XYZ file of C-alpha atoms in Angstrom:
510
model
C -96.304 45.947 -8.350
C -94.471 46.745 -11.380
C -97.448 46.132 -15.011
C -94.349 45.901 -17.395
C -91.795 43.853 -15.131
C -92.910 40.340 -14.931
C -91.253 39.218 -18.211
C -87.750 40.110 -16.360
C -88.744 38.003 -13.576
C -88.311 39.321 -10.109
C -85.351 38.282 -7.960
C -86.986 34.325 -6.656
C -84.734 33.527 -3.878
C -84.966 29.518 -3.043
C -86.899 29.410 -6.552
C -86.411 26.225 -8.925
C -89.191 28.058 -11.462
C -87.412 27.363 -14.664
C -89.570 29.604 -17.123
C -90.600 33.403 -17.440
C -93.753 34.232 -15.204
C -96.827 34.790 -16.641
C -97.597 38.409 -17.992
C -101.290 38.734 -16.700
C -102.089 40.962 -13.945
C -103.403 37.969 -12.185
C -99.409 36.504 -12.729
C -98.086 39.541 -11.668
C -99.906 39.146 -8.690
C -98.734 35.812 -7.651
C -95.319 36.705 -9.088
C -94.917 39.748 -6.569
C -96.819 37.599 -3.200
C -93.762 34.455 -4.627
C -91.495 37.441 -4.485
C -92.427 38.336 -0.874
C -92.339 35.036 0.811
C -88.851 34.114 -0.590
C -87.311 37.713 -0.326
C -85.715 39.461 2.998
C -89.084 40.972 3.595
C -90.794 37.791 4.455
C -88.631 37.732 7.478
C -90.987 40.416 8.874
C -94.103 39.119 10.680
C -95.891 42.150 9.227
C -95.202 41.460 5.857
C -95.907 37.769 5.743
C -99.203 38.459 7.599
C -99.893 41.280 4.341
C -98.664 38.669 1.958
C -101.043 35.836 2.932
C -104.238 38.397 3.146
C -103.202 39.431 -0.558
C -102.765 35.932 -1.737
C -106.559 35.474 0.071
C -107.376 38.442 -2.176
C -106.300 37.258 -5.190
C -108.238 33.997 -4.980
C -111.519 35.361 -3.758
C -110.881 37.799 -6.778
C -113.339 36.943 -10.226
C -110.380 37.082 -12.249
C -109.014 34.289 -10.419
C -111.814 32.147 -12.028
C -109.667 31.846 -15.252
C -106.345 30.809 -13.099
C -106.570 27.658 -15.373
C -107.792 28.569 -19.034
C -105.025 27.574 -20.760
C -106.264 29.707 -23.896
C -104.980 32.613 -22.603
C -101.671 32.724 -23.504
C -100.654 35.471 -21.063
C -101.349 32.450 -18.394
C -99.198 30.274 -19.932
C -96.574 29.203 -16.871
C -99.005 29.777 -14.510
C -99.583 25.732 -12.966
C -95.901 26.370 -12.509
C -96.046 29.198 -10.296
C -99.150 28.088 -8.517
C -96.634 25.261 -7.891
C -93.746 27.547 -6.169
C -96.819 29.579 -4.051
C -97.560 26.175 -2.546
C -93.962 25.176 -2.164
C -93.634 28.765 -0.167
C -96.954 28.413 1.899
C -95.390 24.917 2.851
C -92.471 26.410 4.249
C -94.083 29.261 5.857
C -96.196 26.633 7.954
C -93.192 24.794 8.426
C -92.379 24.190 11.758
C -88.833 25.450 13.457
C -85.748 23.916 12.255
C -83.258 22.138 14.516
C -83.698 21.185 17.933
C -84.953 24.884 19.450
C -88.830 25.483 19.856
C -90.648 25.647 22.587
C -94.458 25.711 23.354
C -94.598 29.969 21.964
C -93.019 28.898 18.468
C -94.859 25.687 17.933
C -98.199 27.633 18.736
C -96.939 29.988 16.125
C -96.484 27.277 13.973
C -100.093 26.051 14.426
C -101.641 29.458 13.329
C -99.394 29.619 10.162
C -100.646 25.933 9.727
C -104.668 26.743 9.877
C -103.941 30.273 8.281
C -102.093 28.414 5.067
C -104.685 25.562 5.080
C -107.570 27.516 4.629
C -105.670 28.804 1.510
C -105.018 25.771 -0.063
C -108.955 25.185 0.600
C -109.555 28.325 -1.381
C -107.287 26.763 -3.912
C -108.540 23.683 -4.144
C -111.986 24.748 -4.600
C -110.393 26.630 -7.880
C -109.335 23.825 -8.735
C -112.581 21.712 -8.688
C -114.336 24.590 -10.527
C -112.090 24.540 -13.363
C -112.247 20.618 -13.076
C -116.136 20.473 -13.480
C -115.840 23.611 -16.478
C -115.530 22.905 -19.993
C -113.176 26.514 -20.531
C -110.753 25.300 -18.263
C -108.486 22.665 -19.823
C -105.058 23.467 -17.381
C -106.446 22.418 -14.075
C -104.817 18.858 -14.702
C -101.287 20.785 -15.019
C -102.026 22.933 -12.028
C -103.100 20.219 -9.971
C -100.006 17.973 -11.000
C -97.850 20.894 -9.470
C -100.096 21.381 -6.417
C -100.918 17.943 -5.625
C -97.767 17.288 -3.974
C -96.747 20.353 -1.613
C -100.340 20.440 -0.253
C -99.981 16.343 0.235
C -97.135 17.205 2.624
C -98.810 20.325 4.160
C -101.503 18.103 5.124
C -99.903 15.310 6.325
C -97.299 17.613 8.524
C -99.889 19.296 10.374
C -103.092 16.589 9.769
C -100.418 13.745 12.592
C -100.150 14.586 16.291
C -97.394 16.493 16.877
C -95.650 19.236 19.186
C -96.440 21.741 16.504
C -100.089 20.995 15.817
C -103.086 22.043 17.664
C -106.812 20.490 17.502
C -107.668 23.859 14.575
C -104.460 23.011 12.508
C -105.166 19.294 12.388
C -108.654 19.765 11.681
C -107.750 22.213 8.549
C -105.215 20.015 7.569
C -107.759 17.452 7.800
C -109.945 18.619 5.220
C -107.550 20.073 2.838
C -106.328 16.539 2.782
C -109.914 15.799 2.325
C -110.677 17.987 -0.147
C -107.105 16.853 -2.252
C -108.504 13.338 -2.430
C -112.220 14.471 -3.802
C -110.475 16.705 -6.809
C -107.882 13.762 -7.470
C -110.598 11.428 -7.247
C -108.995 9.177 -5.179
C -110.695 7.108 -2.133
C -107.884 6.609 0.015
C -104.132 8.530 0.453
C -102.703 5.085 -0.515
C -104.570 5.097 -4.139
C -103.603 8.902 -4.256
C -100.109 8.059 -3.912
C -99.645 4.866 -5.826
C -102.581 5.245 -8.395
C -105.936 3.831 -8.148
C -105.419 1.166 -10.571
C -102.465 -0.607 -12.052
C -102.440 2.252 -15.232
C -102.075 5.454 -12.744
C -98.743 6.757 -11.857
C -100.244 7.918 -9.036
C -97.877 10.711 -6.708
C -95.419 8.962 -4.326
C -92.673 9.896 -7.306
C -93.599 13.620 -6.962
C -93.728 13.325 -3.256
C -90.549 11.865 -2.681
C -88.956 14.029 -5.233
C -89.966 17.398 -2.764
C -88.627 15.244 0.281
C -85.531 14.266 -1.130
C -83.986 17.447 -0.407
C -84.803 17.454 3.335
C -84.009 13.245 3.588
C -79.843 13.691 3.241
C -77.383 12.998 5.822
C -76.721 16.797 6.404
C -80.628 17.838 6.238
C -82.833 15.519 7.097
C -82.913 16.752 11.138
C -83.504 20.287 9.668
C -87.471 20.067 9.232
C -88.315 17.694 12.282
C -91.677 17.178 10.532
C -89.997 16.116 7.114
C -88.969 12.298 8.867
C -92.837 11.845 10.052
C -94.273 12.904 6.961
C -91.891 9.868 4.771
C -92.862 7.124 7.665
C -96.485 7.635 7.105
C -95.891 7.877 3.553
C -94.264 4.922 3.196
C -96.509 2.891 5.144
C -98.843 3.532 2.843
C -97.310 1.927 -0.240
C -97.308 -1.728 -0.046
C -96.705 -4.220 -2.466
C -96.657 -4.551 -5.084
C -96.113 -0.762 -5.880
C -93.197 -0.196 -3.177
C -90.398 -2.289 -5.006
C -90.348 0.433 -8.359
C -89.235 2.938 -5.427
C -86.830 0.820 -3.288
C -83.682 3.317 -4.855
C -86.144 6.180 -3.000
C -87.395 5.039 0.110
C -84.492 2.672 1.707
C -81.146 5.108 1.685
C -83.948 7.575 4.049
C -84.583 5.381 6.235
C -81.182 3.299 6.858
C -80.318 7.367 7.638
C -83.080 7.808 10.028
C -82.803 3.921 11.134
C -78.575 4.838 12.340
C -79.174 8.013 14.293
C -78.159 8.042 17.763
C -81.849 9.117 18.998
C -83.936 6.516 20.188
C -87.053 8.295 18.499
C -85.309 8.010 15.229
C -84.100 4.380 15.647
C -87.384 3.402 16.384
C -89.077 5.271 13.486
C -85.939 4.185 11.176
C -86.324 0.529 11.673
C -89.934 0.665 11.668
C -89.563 1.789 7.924
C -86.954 -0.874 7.257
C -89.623 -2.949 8.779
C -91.977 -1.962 6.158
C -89.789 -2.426 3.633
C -88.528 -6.257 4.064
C -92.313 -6.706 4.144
C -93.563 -4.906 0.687
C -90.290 -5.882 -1.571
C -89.506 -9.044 -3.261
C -87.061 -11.025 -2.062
C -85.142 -11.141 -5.239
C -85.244 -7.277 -5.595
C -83.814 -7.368 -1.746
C -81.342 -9.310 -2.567
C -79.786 -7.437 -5.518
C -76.823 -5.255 -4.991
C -76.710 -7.259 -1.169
C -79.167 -5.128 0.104
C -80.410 -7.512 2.303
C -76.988 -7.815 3.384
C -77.058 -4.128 4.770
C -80.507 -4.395 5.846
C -79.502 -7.491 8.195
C -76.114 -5.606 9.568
C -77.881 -1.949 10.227
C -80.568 -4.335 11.959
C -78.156 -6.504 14.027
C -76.012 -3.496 14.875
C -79.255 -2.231 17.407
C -78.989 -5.230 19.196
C -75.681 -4.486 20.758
C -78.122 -1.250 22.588
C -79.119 -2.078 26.226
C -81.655 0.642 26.510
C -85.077 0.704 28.806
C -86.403 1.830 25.270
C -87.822 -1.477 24.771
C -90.012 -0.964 21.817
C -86.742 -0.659 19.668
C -85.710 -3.723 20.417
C -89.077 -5.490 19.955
C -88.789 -3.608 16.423
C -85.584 -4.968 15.785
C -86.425 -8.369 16.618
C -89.674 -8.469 14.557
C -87.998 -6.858 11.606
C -84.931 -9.695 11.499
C -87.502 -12.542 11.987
C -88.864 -11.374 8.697
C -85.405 -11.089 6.821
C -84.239 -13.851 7.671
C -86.452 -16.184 5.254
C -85.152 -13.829 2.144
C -81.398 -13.643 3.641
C -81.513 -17.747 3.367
C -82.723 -17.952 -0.159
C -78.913 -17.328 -0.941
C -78.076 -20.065 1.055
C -77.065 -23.357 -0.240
C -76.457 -26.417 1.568
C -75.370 -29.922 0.680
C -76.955 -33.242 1.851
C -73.553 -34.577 2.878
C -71.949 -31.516 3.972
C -73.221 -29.674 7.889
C -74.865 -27.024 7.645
C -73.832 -23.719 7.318
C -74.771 -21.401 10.216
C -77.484 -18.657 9.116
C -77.750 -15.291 10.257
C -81.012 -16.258 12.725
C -77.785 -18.613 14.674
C -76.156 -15.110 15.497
C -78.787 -13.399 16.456
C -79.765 -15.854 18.355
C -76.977 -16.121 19.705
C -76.738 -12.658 21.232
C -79.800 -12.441 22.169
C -78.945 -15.530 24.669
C -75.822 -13.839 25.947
C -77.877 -10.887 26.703
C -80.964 -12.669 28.375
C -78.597 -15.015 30.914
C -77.453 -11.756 32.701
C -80.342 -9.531 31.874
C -81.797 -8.270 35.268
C -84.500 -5.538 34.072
C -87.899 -7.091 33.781
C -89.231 -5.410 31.179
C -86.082 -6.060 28.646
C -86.395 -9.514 30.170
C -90.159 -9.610 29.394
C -89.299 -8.390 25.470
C -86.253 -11.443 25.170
C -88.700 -14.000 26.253
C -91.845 -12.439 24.125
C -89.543 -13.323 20.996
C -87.778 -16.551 21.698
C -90.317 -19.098 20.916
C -90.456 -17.342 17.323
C -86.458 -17.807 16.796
C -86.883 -21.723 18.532
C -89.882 -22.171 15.362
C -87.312 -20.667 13.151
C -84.511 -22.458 13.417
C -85.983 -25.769 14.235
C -84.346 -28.763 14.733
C -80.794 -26.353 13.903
C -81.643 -25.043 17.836
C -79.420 -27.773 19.382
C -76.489 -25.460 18.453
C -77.594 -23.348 21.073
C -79.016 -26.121 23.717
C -76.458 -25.322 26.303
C -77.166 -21.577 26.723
C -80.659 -22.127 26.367
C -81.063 -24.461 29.259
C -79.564 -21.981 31.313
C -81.498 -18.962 30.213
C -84.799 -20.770 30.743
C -84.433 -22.358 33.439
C -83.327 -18.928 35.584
C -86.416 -17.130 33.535
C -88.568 -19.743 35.574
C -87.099 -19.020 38.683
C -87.987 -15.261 38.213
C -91.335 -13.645 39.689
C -92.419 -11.723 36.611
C -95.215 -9.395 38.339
C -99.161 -9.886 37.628
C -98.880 -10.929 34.231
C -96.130 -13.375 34.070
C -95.922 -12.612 30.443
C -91.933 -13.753 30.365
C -92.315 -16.578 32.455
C -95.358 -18.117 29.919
C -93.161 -17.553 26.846
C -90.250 -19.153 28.089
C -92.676 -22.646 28.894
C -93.680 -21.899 25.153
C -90.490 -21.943 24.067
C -89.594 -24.678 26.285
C -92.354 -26.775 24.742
C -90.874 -25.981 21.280
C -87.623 -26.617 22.255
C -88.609 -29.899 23.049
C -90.366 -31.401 20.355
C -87.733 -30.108 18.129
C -84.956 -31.375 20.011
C -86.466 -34.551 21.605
C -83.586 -37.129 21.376
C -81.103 -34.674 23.362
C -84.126 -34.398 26.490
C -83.327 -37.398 28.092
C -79.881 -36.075 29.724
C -81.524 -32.820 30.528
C -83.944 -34.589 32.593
C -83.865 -33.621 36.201
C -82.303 -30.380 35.322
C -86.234 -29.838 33.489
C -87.843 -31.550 36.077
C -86.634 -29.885 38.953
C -87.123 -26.270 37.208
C -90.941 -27.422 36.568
C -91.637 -28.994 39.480
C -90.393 -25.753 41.925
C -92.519 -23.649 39.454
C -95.667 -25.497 40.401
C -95.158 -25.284 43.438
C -94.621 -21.503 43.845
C -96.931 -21.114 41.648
C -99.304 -22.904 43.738
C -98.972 -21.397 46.974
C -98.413 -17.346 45.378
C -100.496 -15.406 47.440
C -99.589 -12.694 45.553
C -101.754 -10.136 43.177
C -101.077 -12.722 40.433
C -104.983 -13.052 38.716
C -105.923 -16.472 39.121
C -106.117 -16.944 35.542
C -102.736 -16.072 35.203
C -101.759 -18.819 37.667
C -104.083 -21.436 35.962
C -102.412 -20.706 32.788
C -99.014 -20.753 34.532
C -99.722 -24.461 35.811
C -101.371 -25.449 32.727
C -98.442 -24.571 30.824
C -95.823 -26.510 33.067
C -98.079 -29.504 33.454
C -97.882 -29.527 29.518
C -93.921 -29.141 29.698
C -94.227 -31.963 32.314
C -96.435 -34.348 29.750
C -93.827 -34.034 26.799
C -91.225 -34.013 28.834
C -92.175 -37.452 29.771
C -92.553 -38.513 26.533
C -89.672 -37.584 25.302
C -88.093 -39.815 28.047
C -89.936 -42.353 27.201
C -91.636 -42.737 30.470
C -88.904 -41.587 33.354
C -91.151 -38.675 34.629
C -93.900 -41.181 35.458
C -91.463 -43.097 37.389
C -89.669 -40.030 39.153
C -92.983 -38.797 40.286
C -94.075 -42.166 41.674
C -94.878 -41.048 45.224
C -95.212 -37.046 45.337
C -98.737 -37.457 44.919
C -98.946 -39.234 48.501
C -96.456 -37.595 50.154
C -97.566 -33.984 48.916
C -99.292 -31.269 51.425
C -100.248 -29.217 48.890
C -103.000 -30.534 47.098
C -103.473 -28.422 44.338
C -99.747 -29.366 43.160
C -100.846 -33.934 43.819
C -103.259 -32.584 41.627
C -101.385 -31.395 38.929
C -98.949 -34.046 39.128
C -101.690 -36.837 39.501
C -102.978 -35.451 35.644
C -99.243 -35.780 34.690
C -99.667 -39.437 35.477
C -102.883 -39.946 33.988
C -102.354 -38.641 31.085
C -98.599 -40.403 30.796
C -100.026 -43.738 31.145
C -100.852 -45.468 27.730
C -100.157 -42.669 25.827
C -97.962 -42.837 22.830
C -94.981 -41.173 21.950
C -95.573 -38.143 20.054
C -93.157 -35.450 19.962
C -94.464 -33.038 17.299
């Protein structure tokens, strides 16, 4: 180390440090280990392996003790650099950029990762002594630099990833630990958005180090960099998260519109977030609800066997579209305009009537009852297609847990209290479709759980009751003399409670 050149500042490649490094030995020291990691040097395995056992050195050393007595003035700058070492370990523990890595490099990466984190441990622990000393007044500005880089150290290597191993995660673990106890915070969500409604709290500081690595042409760079802003961002709610919409929703309409399924998925489960934890009025300014609804609607239009994108999707319009028809305005005598829940709709019925796959089948019919509910009475727009779609879902076998087949009778049930006066011509098209489902039903000898089967024929029976009272009595008549005529007496059964329960009962269609 050069005594008399720290006031000329070594060459800090990568460096954003905007003041002269502290004069101190101790500053010299950090200023020469800075030097190392973001020099050509720190290429070398050797010499990153000699620069984290001298920054170990330095903070077992006494004279680290006064890292934060901001007396001295020949410390003065020195929160700053602490802030730039922790930048640099961050990166060093990073794991590899781009698509390459295998099992050898992310190992690697998990070394660097419980190497670095025992560090910040060491650093921490500084921290807290200065914290609990009354000669120590700059621990607050060191830990405002430090806070954030060793936030996103721990969270990159605390998740489950490719590059983590059961050590890393555990070290990450309890630096994370250890970060909350010196911030005094009792949870990562008070750490980030303050523990009360006077804190700042850090998600400004974090997302200010992510932004870098969240831009079109960077953001795949770091793969951990996308992780670490999803579980960031779930942790914000309301009503902190709308002061930070200008942050957090340009990242993740990125991540949201990349051609990876992963990233969809992860992408629209942030957008997902975000419809939930902003205002509607803040949503709809500048018609960002608008953008949300097309980046949304443009998934739909993906037939993959991914289905858990599309269940995102769907979820994550069903909740915009409330705050999309705030802007809406209709007039008593005029018809109503069509909303954005008619065109999804919409497609997702031209999808479903050809859909062959059960499992995308079993994710349509999981969500329809929801968009019925939604659009209410406004559903006869879409009567037509819906016949068809339901009644071929109830011709379908759907495997041991008939989970599409019993969402289609809910949303058949829906369908029909909203819609009641347009039933009566659909009649024997319903009654035939509900009548051949009891009966296979009935006679499955299939691995179908009986109390799959039960709920299966409970649910059509109930399809068969309104249906009967929304014709004001015609299934009664139509099913006169199945009950004497019928082999199968489980299904006389059935019908014989439709009768029953027709008889004397009043109209009642919601």
């Amino acid at each position: 180390m050069e005594p008399d050149g720290s006031r000329e500042s070594p060459p800090r490649e990568g460096s954003s440090f905007p003041g002269p490094w502290p004069s101190s030995a101790l500053g010299q020291a950090f200023s020469q280990i800075l030097h190392q990691f973001a020099g050509q040097e720190s290429r070398r395995g050797k010499a990153r392996n000699a620069a984290l056992r001298d920054l170990s050195a330095v903070l077992d050393a006494k004279e680290c003790d006064q890292l934060f007595a901001g007396s001295d003035t020949s410390l003065r700058g020195m929160p700053e650099m602490l802030g730039q070492v922790a930048k640099a370990l961050g990166k060093y523990a990073a794991p590899p950029e781009g698509p390459e890595g295998g099992g050898d490099r992310h190992s690697e990466v998990a070394e660097k990762a419980a190497a670095v984190g025992l560090l910040f441990l060491k650093l921490l622990r500084k921290v807290e002594t200065a914290k609990n000393s009354l000669v120590c007044p700059a621990w607050k500005a060191g830990l405002r630099h430090l806070a954030g880089p060793i936030y996103i150290f721990a969270i990159t290597h605390n998740l489950e990833q490719p590059w983590t191993s059961p050590k890393s995660q555990g070290v990450a673990g309890q630096v994370l630990a250890l970060l909350l106890q010196v911030t005094e915070c009792g949870s990562v969500a008070g750490f980030l958005h303050g523990e009360n409604e006077d804190e700042q709290g850090r998600f400004t500081a974090v997302m200010g180090l992510l932004k870098p690595d969240l831009n079109k042409d960077s953001w795949k760079s770091n793969p951990a960099t996308k992780h670490v802003f999803s579980w960031t961002l779930q942790k914000v709610t309301r009503p902190w998260l709308s002061q930070h919409l200008e942050r957090v929703l340009p990242p993740s309409l990125l991540i949201s519109d990349d051609y990876q399924t992963e990233n969809k998925i992860l992408g629209v489960h942030c957008l997902h977030h975000i419809v939930l934890n902003v205002p509607a009025a803040d949503l709809l300014q500048y018609n960002r609800a608008q953008v949300l609804y097309h980046a949304l609607f443009n998934h739909l239009y993906t037939r993959e066997h991914h289905l858990i994108q599309v269940m995102a999707v769907l979820l994550c319009l069903l909740d915009l579209f409330p705050i999309l028809e705030k802007a809406l305005h209709w007039k008593g005598d005029a018809a109503r305009p069509t909303t954005h829940c008619d065109e999804v709709l919409q497609l997702i019925l031209m999808h479903m009537e050809p859909e062959h796959r059960l499992l995308l089948r079993r994710t349509y019919a999981r969500n329809l009852p929801a968009f019925v509910k939604r659009l209410g009475i406004l559903t006869v727009r879409h009567l037509k297609r819906l016949d068809r779609v339901i009644i071929g879902y109830l011709e379908v076998y759907d495997g041991p847990e008939e989970e599409a087949r019993l969402k289609i009778l809910e949303a058949l049930k829906l369908l029909m209290r909203y819609t009641w006066p347009r039933v009566p011509c659909r009649l024997v098209v319903l009654l035939k479709a509900l009548l051949k489902l009891i009966c296979d039903v009935a006679r499955d000898s299939s691995l179908t759980p009986e109390s799959v089967k039960s709920a299966l024929l409970e649910e059509a029976t109930d399809c068969l009751i309104l249906l009967d009272r929304c014709s004001e009595g015609q299934v009664k008549g139509l099913l006169a003399k199945i009950p004497q005529s019928c082999e199968d007496s489980k299904v006389g059964n059935y019908i014989r409670r439709v009768q029953q329960v027709s008889e004397g009962a009043p109209y009642n269609a919601t």
